[in-house]
C-alpha cells in the first residue's frame, strides 16, 4: 500500500474527493476552496424528518452539490453514471479503472469494512476514490485516510448499491476536461454569495432561522421526551457537527480557512477579517458541543436551556459574519 | 375461459409450487383470483418466493418485472399474472412453455 | 482554534487513524491538523453506541426468550430496520417482519435463510445462532 499514499488527507469526504480529482487534472483547489466555491457551508434542521431515529440536522448543503458546483463554476466537465444493475455497475467500474480514469464513487459507509467500526453507520452519501483493482479486490482511497485501503468486491458492491435514503445506485463520477482559466475572484464571489443568501433567507428550517428553531426544540426536548431520548437527540446534533468529518465545528473552521485563503490570494481585507470572525464563531460551536455533551452525560450543572441559549448566541454571531460579508465584500 | 390461459395458469401454478417447495398443495387448490402472496393466504408465500416467480417469468418469457411495486401489482393473483404474460410475452414463448 | 488547541485526546475508537481538523497557525494561515480525538466527540458518539448496544441486548434477550427469531438480532446488529433490510434485498417489508417470528423463521427453507446469511456475509450456521448474553 506504500504506492498509494494519500498526500491530501481531508477532513470531509466530498470536499476531499473534489480536491483530489481536481488536483489530478492540474487544478489546484484545496479542500477549503472546494467548500467555499461549492457553497457547501449551510445549516438546516428538519424536525419532522428522522434519520436513524434522530431529527435531521445538517451543517452542510445537500450531498453532491459541492462537487457539481465546483465543476460548474470552474468550467470543468464531469460525468456522473448510475446503474440499475450491480453487475453493470461493477463492470463499468472495472472498465474505468482499466482506462486509468480516477473515479469517485458514492457509497454507503456502513459496509466499508476498512473504516473503524465506531464510525460506521448507515449513511448513503459517503464519497471515496477507487484507484485500482488487484485480483478481485479494489484499492480504495478514502479521503479521510492516509493510506489506501483494500476493499473486497462484495463490500464495495453492498456499499455502492445500498438502498434507503440517498441511495447511491452505484454512482460513479469523474472529470473530463476543463477550460484553462477561470476568474478566481468571480468564482469566490459566486460561492460566497450563494452561501450568504441561503444562510440569511427568512425561510423556516434553513440557515440562521433553522438554528433558532433548533434552539427552541432543544428547550422543549427534556419536557416533551423521555430523558433518554432527549439526550440522544442532543448527542446526534453534536455528532452531525463533529463526528462525521467536518474539519471541526460543522465545517465552520474549514470555511474560515476558505475565507482566509481567498482573502490572501485576492488581497482582500474584508475576507481576511471575515475569516477571523468565522473562526471565533467556530469556537462558539465547539463550546456549544462541549456544553451539550456535558448535559448528555449529566456531568455539568448546565441544562438544556443553557445549551439552547448558547446556540442562539452562536447563531447571532454567525449571522453577523454573513451580514459583514454582504456589506463588505458582496 | 380461454384454453391457452387455462393451461398457462396451470403450468405457472405447478412451477411455482415446485420452486418454493410448498408441500401438500396442488394447482387445482389455488383459485385464479386468490391472493397469492401475503399473510393468511393458502400458499403463504412471501416476497422471497416472489423472486422465484420473477425468475420463472424471466427465464421462460424474457419478461422483466421492474421493482417491487410492479411485482406487487402483477402478482396479486394468477389471473393477473396470466394476463400480464399473454399481453407482454411472445406467442411462441407461451406455446413452448405450455408444451414443456 | 489555534493549532496547539486542536484536541489530541487519543480516542481508541479511531483505531490508530486520525481526523483532520482545521486550525490557525502562527503565521495566520488556517491549515489541516491531525487530531487523535476529542473527548466531546467521543462522548457524543458514545451516547449513540450505548443506546444501540442497550437495544441490541434487549433484542438478544427476546431472541433467547423465544420471542424473536435470530434474524432480529443479526438485522439489528447490522444497524438495519425491517424496511432497510427488505429494500436492500429487494423483498417486501412484511416478509422480513414475518421472518422475525421465531416459528416462521425456523420453518423457512435453507434457501431462503441463505439469502439473509449471504447479505450479512455470515454462514447459515451463524445466522441461526446468536452470541451468549454473557459474552464480554
mmCIF file of C-alpha atoms in Angstrom, chain B residues 19-20 37-39 44-52 68-69 71-72 75, chain C residues 86-87 89-95 98-99 101 104 108 111-113 115-116:
data_model
loop_
_atom_site.group_PDB
_atom_site.id
_atom_site.type_symbol
_atom_site.label_atom_id
_atom_site.label_comp_id
_atom_site.label_asym_id
_atom_site.label_seq_id
_atom_site.Cartn_x
_atom_site.Cartn_y
_atom_site.Cartn_z
ATOM 1 C CA UNK B 19 -39.951 -23.790 -6.963
ATOM 2 C CA UNK B 20 -40.959 -22.704 -3.485
ATOM 3 C CA UNK B 37 -48.734 -13.504 -1.634
ATOM 4 C CA UNK B 38 -49.333 -12.417 1.863
ATOM 5 C CA UNK B 39 -50.254 -13.455 5.314
ATOM 6 C CA UNK B 44 -48.369 -18.384 2.491
ATOM 7 C CA UNK B 45 -45.836 -17.087 0.059
ATOM 8 C CA UNK B 46 -43.656 -14.137 0.826
ATOM 9 C CA UNK B 47 -41.537 -11.885 -1.285
ATOM 10 C CA UNK B 48 -38.570 -14.211 -1.220
ATOM 11 C CA UNK B 49 -40.854 -16.572 -3.076
ATOM 12 C CA UNK B 50 -41.815 -13.740 -5.386
ATOM 13 C CA UNK B 51 -38.223 -13.752 -6.542
ATOM 14 C CA UNK B 52 -38.799 -17.316 -7.742
ATOM 15 C CA UNK B 68 -41.232 -4.287 -6.036
ATOM 16 C CA UNK B 69 -44.159 -2.030 -6.820
ATOM 17 C CA UNK B 71 -44.321 -7.109 -8.758
ATOM 18 C CA UNK B 72 -46.915 -6.257 -6.142
ATOM 19 C CA UNK B 75 -48.534 -10.848 -8.625
ATOM 20 C CA UNK C 86 -36.166 -5.523 2.839
ATOM 21 C CA UNK C 87 -35.202 -2.720 0.471
ATOM 22 C CA UNK C 89 -32.735 -7.476 -0.519
ATOM 23 C CA UNK C 90 -35.413 -6.374 -2.945
ATOM 24 C CA UNK C 91 -38.170 -8.023 -0.956
ATOM 25 C CA UNK C 92 -41.251 -6.800 0.888
ATOM 26 C CA UNK C 93 -41.064 -5.322 4.365
ATOM 27 C CA UNK C 94 -43.886 -7.501 5.674
ATOM 28 C CA UNK C 95 -41.883 -10.534 4.627
ATOM 29 C CA UNK C 98 -42.867 -12.040 9.373
ATOM 30 C CA UNK C 99 -39.480 -13.712 9.494
ATOM 31 C CA UNK C 101 -41.249 -14.513 14.357
ATOM 32 C CA UNK C 104 -41.871 -18.838 10.936
ATOM 33 C CA UNK C 108 -38.024 -21.276 6.326
ATOM 34 C CA UNK C 111 -32.512 -21.473 0.524
ATOM 35 C CA UNK C 112 -34.406 -18.554 1.968
ATOM 36 C CA UNK C 113 -32.276 -18.381 5.070
ATOM 37 C CA UNK C 115 -30.350 -15.139 1.266
ATOM 38 C CA UNK C 116 -30.157 -13.434 4.640
#
